[in-house]
Tab-separated table of C-alpha atoms in Angstrom:
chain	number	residue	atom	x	y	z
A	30	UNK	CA	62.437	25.164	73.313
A	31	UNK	CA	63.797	22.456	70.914
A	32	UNK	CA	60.836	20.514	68.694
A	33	UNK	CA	58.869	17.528	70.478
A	34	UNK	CA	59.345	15.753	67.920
A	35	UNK	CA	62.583	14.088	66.209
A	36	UNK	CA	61.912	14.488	62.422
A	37	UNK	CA	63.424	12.794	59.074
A	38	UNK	CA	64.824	14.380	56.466
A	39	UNK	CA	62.351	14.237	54.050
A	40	UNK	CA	60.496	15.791	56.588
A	41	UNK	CA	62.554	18.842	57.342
A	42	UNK	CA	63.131	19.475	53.625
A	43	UNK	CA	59.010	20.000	53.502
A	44	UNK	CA	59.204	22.367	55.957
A	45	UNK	CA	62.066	24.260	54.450
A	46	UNK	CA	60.407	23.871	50.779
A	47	UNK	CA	57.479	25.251	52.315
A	48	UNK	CA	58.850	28.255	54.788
A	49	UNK	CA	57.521	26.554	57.768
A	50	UNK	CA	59.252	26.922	61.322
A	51	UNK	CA	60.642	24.009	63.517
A	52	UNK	CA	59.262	26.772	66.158
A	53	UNK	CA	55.881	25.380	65.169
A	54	UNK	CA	56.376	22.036	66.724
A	55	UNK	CA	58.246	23.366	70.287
A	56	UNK	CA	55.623	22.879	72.239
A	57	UNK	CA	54.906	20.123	75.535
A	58	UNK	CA	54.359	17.113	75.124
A	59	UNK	CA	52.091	15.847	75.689
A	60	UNK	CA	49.232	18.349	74.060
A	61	UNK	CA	46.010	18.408	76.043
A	62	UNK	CA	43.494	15.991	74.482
A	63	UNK	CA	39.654	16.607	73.838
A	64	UNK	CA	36.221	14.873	73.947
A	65	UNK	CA	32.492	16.183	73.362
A	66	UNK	CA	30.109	15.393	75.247
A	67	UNK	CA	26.729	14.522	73.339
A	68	UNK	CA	24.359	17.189	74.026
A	69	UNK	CA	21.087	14.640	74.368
A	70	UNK	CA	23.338	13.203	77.367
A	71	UNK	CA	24.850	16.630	78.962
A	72	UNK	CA	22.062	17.242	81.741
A	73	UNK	CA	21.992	13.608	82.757
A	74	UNK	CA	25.797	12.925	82.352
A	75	UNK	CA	27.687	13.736	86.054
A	76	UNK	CA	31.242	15.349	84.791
A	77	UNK	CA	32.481	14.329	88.501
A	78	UNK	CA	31.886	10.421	87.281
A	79	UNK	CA	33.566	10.941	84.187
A	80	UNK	CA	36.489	12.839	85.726
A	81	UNK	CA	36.287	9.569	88.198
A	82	UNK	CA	36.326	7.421	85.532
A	83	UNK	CA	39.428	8.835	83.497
A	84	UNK	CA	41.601	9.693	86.544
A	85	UNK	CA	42.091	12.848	85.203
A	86	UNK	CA	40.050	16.717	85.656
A	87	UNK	CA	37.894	17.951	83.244
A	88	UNK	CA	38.174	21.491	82.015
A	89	UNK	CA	35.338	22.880	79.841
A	90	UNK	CA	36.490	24.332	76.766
A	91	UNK	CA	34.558	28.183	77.623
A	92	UNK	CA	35.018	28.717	73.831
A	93	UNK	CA	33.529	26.029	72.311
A	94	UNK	CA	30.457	24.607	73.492
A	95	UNK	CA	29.995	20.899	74.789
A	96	UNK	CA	33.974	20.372	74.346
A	97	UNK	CA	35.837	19.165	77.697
A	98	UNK	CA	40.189	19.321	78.052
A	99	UNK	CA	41.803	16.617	79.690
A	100	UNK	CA	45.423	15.038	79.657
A	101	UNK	CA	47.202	14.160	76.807
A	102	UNK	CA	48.274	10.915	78.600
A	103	UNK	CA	44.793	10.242	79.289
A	104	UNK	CA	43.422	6.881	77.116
A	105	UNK	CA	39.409	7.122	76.833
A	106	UNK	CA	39.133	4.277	74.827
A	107	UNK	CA	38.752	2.085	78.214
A	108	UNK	CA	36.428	4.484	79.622
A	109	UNK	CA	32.824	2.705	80.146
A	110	UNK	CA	31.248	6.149	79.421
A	111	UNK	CA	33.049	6.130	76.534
A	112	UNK	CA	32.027	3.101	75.544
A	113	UNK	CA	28.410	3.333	75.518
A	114	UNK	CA	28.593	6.726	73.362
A	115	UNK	CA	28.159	9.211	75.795
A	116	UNK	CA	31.276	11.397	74.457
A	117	UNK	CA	34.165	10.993	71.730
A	118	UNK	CA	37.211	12.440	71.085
A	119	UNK	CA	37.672	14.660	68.996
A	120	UNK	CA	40.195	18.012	68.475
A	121	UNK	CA	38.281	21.345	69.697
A	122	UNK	CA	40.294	23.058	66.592
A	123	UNK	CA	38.534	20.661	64.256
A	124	UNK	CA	35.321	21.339	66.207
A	125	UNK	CA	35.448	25.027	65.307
A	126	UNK	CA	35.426	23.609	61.595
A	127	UNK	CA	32.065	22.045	62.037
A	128	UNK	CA	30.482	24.645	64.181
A	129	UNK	CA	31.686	26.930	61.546
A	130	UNK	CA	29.048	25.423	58.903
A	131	UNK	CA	26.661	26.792	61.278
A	132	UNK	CA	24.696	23.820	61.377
A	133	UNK	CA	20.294	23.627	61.391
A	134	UNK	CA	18.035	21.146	62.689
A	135	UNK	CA	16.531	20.694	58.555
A	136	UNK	CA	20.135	21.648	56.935
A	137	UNK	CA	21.453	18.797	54.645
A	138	UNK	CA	24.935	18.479	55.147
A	139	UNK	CA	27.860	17.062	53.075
A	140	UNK	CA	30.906	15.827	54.369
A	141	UNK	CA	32.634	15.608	51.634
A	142	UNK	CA	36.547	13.873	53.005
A	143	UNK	CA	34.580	12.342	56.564
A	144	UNK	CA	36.855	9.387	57.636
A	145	UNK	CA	37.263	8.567	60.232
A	146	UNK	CA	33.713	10.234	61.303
A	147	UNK	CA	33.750	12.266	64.236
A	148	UNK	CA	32.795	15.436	62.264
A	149	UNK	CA	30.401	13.608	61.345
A	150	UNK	CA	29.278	12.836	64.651
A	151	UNK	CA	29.070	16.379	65.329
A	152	UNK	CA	27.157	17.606	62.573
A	153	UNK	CA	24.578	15.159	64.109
A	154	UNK	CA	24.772	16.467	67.416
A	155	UNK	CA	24.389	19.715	66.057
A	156	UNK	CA	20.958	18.755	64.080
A	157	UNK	CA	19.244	16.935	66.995
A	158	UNK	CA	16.462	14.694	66.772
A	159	UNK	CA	13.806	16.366	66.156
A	160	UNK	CA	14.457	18.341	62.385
A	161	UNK	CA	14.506	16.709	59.018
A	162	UNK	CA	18.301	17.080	58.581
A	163	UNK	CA	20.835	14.745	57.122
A	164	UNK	CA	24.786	14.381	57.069
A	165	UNK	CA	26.418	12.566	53.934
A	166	UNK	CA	29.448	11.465	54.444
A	167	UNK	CA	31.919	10.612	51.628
A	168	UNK	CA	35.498	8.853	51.615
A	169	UNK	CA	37.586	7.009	48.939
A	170	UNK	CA	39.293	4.481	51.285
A	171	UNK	CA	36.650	1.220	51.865
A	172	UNK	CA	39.111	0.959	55.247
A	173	UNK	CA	38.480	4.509	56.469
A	174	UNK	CA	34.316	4.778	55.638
A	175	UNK	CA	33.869	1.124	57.457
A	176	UNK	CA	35.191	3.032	60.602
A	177	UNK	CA	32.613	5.597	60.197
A	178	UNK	CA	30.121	2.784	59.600
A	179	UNK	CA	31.101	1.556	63.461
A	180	UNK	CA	30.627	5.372	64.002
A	181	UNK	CA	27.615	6.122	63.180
A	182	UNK	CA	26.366	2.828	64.398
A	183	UNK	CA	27.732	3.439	67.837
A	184	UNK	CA	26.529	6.723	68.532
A	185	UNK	CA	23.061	6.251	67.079
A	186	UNK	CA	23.116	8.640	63.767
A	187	UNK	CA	19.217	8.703	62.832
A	188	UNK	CA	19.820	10.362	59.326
A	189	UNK	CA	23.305	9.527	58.014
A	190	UNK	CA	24.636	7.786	55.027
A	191	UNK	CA	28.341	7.259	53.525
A	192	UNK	CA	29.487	6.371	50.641
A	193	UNK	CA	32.808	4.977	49.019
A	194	UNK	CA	33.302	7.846	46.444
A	195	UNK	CA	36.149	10.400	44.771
A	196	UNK	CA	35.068	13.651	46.910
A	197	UNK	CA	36.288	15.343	43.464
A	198	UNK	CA	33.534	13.274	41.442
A	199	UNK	CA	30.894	12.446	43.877
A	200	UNK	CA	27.453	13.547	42.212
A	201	UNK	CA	24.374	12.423	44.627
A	202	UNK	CA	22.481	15.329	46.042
A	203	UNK	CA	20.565	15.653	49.349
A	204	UNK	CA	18.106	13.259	50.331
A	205	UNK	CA	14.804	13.774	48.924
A	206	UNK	CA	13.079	11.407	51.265
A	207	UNK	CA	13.341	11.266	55.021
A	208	UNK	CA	11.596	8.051	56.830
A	209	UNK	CA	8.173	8.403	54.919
A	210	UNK	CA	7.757	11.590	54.228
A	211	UNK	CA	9.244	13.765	51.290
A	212	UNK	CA	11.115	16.538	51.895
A	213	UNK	CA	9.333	18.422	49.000
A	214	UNK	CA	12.174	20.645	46.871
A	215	UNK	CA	11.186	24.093	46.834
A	216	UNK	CA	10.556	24.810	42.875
A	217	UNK	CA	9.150	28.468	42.343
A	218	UNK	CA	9.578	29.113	45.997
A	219	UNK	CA	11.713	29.265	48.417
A	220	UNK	CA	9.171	28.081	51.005
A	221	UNK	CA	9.356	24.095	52.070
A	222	UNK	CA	6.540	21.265	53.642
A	223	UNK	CA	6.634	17.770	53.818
A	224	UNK	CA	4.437	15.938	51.247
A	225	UNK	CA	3.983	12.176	49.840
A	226	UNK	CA	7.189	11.451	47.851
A	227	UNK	CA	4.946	10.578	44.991
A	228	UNK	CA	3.431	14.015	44.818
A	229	UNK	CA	6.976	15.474	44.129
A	230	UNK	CA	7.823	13.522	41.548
A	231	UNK	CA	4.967	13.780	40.108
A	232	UNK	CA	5.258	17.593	40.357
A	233	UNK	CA	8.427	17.754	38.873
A	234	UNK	CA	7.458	15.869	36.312
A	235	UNK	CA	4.033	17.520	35.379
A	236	UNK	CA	5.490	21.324	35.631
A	237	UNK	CA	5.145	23.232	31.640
A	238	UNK	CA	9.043	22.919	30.046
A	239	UNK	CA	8.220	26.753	29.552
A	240	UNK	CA	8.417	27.280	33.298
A	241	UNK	CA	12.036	25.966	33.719
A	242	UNK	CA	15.397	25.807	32.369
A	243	UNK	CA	17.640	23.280	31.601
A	244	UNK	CA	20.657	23.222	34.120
A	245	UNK	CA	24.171	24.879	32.972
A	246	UNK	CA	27.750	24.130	34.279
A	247	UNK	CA	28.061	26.928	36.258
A	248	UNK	CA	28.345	26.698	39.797
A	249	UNK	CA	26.662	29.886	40.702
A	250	UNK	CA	23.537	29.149	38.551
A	251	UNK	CA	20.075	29.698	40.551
A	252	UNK	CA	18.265	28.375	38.010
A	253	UNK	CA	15.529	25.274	38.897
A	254	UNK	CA	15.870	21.989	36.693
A	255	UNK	CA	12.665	19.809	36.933
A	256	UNK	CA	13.716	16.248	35.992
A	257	UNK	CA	12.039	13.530	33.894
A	258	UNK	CA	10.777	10.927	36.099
A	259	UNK	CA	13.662	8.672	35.108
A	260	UNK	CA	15.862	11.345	36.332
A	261	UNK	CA	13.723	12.017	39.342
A	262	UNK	CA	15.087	8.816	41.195
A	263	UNK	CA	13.674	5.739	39.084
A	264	UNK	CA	17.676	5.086	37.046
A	265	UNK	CA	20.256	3.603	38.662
A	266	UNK	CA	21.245	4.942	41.864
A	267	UNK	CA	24.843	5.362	43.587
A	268	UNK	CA	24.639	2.593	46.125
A	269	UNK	CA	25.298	3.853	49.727
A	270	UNK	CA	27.576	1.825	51.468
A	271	UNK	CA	25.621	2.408	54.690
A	272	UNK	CA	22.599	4.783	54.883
A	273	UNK	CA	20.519	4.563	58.316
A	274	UNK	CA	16.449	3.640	58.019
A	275	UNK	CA	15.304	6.882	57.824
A	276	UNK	CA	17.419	7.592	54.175
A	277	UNK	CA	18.063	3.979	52.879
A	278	UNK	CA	15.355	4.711	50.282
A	279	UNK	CA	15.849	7.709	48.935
A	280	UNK	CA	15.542	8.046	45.540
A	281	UNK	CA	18.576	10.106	44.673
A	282	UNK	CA	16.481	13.223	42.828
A	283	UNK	CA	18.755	15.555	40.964
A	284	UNK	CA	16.905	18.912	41.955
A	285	UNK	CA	18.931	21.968	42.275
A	286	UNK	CA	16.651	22.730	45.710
A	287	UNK	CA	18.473	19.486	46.754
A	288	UNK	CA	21.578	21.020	46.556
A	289	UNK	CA	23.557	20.532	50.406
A	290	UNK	CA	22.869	23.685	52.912
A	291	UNK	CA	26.228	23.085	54.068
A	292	UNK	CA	29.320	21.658	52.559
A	293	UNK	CA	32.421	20.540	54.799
A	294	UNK	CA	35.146	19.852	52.679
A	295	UNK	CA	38.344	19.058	55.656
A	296	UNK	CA	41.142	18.039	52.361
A	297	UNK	CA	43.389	15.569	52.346
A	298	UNK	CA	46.590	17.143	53.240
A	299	UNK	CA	50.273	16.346	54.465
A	300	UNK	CA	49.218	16.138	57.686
A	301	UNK	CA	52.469	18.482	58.759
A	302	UNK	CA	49.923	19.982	61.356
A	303	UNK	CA	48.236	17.018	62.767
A	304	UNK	CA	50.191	16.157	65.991
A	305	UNK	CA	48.706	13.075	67.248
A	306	UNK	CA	49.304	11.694	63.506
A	307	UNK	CA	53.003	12.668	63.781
A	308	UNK	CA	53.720	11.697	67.384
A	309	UNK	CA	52.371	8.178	66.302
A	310	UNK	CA	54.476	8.289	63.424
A	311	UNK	CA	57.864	9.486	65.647
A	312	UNK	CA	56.924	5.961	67.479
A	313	UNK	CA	56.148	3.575	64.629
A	314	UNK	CA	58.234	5.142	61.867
A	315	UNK	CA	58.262	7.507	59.154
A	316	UNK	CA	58.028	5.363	56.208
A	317	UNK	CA	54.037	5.780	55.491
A	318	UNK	CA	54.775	9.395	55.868
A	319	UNK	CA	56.859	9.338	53.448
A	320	UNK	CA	55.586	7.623	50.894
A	321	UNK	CA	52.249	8.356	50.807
A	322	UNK	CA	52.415	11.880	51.480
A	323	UNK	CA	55.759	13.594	51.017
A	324	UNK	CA	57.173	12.018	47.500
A	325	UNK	CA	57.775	14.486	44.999
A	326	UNK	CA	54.893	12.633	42.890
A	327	UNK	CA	52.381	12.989	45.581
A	328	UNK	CA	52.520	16.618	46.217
A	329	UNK	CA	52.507	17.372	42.785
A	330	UNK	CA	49.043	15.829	42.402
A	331	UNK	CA	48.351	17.159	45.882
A	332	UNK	CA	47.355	21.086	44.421
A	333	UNK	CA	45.326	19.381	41.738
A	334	UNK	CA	43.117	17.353	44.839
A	335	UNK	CA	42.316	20.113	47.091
A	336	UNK	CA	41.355	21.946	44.195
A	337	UNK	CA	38.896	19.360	42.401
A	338	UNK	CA	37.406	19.251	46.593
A	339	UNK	CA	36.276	22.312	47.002
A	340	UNK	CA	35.234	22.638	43.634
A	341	UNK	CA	33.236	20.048	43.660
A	342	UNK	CA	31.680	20.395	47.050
A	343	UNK	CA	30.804	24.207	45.807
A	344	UNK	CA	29.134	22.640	42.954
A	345	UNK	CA	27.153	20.263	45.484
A	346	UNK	CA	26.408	24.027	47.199
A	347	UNK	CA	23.116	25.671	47.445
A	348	UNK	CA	22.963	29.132	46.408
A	349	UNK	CA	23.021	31.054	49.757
A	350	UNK	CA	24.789	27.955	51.342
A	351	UNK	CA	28.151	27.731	53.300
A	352	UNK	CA	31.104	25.464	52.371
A	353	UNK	CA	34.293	25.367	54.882
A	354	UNK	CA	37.541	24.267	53.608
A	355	UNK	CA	39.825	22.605	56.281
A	356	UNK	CA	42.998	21.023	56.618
A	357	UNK	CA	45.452	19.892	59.415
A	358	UNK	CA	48.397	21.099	57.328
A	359	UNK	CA	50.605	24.592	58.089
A	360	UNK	CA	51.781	24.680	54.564
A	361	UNK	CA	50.326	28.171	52.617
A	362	UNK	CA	50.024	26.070	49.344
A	363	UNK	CA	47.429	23.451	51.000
A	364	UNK	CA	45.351	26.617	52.703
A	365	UNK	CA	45.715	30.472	51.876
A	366	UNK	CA	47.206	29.400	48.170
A	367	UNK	CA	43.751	27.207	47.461
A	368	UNK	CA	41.245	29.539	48.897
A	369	UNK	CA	42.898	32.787	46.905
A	370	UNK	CA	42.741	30.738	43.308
A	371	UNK	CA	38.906	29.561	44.328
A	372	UNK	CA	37.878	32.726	44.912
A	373	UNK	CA	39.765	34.082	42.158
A	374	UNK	CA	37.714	31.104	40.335
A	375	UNK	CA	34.574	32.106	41.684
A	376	UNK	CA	33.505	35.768	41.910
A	377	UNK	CA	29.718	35.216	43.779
A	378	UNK	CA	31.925	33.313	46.404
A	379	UNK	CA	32.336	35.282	49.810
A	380	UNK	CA	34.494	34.137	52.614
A	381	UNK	CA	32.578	34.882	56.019
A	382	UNK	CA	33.866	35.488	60.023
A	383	UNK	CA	33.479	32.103	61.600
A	384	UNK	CA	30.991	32.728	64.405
A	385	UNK	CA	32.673	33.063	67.885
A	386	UNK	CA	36.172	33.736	66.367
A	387	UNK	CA	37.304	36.493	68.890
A	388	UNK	CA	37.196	34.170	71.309
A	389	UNK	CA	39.013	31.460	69.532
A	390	UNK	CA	43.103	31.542	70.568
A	391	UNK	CA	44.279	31.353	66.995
A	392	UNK	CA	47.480	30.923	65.380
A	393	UNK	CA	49.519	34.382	63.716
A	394	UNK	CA	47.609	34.914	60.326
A	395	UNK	CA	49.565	34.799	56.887
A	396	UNK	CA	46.816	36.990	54.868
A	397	UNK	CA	49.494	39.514	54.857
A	398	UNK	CA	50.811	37.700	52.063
A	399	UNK	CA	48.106	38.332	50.310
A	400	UNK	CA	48.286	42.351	49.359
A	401	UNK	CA	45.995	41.541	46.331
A	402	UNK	CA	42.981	39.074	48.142
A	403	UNK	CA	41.417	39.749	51.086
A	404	UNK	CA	41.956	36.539	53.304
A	405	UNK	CA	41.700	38.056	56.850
A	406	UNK	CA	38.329	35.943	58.199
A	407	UNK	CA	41.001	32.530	57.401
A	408	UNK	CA	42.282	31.673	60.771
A	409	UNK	CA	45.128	28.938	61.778
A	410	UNK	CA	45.244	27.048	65.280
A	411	UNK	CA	48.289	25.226	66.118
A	412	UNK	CA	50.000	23.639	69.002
A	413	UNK	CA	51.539	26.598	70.773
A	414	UNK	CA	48.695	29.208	70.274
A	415	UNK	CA	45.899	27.287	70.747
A	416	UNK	CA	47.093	23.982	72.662
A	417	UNK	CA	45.847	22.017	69.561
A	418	UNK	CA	46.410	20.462	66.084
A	419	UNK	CA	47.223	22.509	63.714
A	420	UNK	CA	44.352	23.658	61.846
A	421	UNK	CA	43.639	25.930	58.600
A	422	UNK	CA	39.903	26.611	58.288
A	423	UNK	CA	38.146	29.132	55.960
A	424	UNK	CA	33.918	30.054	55.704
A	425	UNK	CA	33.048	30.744	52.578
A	426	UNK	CA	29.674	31.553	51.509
A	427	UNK	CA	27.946	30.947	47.990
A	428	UNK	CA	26.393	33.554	45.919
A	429	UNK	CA	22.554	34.054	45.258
């Protein structure tokens, strides 16, 4: 079958550069298309109406819970359902990065590349309503983080801020503070309650300097770091660029127990995997494409990004926590390449089976390639295995 898509040459000389297959991109158009449905809605939400609706049937995704296949040619935005926030779109292979975090009512999650939001959407849907669990969400683009603004706003995310930030840079931990209550850091134990935010700080601050440590660079350390009550939350804070009610006043405490339960670090990429992104650029042209992700200049800088991400977002790690490194590209250099020289970087780091992935119809694996680092739980979707995006996604978990 001959490629969906007509390509540039720019294009084609990636794939080539990279040892990527035109075979990748034979598949029908259109690709099936994919919506969750919120779970808080499920039981009361009549999938014959919705199927109504569209004009189109709804299969359920029996690998992937809450996730629905419909046509490709099928446009949801006009939907009334879809409107009023009862489901969204997104792609079941970037669902299985989510759900691969694992997600708890009380975890705090980071989302450390989250335009334009619907991960973050999901993250919510996986916390519910009634733990003390946040998402962070963090973007550079002031474009791209106002969309997840309209996100969050639209589908009602209780605990959720973003901010405009380098995900290589970013620095503000969890939320100390949910609505009125403190969620109180665990400092000689791992045990956790919910006191008066005062009382922390003024644990913290009280604590004998003989019974802590000061904090080192290294991202495996365990050890606790009580801060002065300047660096408890009373400085100069990042300012959010939207937080909800429940986390607009958190202080910002720099406590390694506030470390993020989960990190999801989805990198900027090429894209050379992302099909809805390429069909739309097959219609409107290849110039942005080209410029902004295929010059010479751009992928040489491109290595040096993915690498500061996940760095950074395993700093941002709690010990015992689990990071997941995405991205929608097939290329080895953007996926297997990063994960071998992070590990490589970081010894305590183990990468983990993604819960549910026998089920999952997956891509052919490269970690043959990789005689000297075992890579085998990484798995790949893409458009003719798994009737999807592409998608690279590997579970790693952080020492103790």
């Amino acid at each position: 079958m001959a490629p969906a898509i007509e390509f540039p040459e720019p294009f084609l000389a990636f794939l080539k550069e990279n040892n990527l297959s035109l075979d990748e991109y034979a598949f029908e158009v259109p690709l099936p298309r994919y919506i969750r449905v919120k779970p808080q809605l499920a039981a009361a939400l009549d999938i014959n109406a919705v199927e109504a609706e569209l004009g189109t049937p709804l299969t359920k995704v029996d690998w992937l819970d809450g996730f629905y296949r419909l046509r490709g040619d099928v446009n949801i935005a006009n939907s009334a359902l879809f409107k009023r926030g009862s489901f969204y779109g997104i792609c079941v292979s970037s669902g299985v990065a989510v759900h691969a975090l694992d997600v708890a009512p009380d975890d705090h999650v980071l989302d450390l590349c989250c335009a334009p939001g619907m991960k973050l959407c999901y993250v919510a849907d996986l916390q519910g309503s009634d733990g003390q669990g946040t998402v962070t969400g963090v973007d550079l683009s002031p474009d791209r983080i106002a969309v997840c603004k309209g996100l969050l706003k639209k589908y009602r995310l209780e605990r959720a801020r973003l901010f405009i930030a380098d995900g290589t840079k970013f620095d503000v931990y969890a939320p100390s503070q949910v609505g009125k209550s403190a969620v109180t850091p665990s400092l000689l134990s791992s045990g956790s309650a919910i006191r008066s935010h005062e009382s922390v700080i003024d644990d913290a601050v009280d604590l004998d300097a003989d019974q802590v440590s000061l904090p080192t660079n290294s991202l495996s350390s365990t050890i606790h770091c009580i801060p002065s009550r300047t660096e408890a939350g009373t400085g100069a804070k990042t300012k959010p660029f939207h937080a909800t009610r429940l986390i607009r006043n958190d202080p910002q405490l720099k406590l390694p127990s506030l470390l993020y339960d989960k990190v999801l670090v989805d990198a900027e990429c090429t894209h050379d995997g992302s099909i809805v992104h390429l069909l739309k650029k097959a219609i409107l042209g290849w110039s942005d494409i080209e410029q902004n992700f295929l010059n010479p200049s751009r992928l040489e800088t491109l290595e040096g990004l993915q690498r500061g991400l996940i760095s950074n977002g395993y700093r941002l790690l709690k010990p015992g926590g689990i990071l997941v490194y995405s991205t929608c590209s097939f290329a080895k250099k953007q996926n297997e390449d990063i994960v071998a020289w992070f590990l490589k970087q970081h010894p305590d780091a183990q990468l983990e089976p993604i819960p549910g992935v026998d089920k999952f119809p997956l891509a052919r694996s490269l970690v043959n390639d990789y005689p000297e680092m075992d890579l085998s739980y990484t798995i790949r979707f893409s458009p003719i295995a798994s009737r999807t995006s592409g998608l690279f996604i590997a579970r790693i978990r952080k020492g103790k």
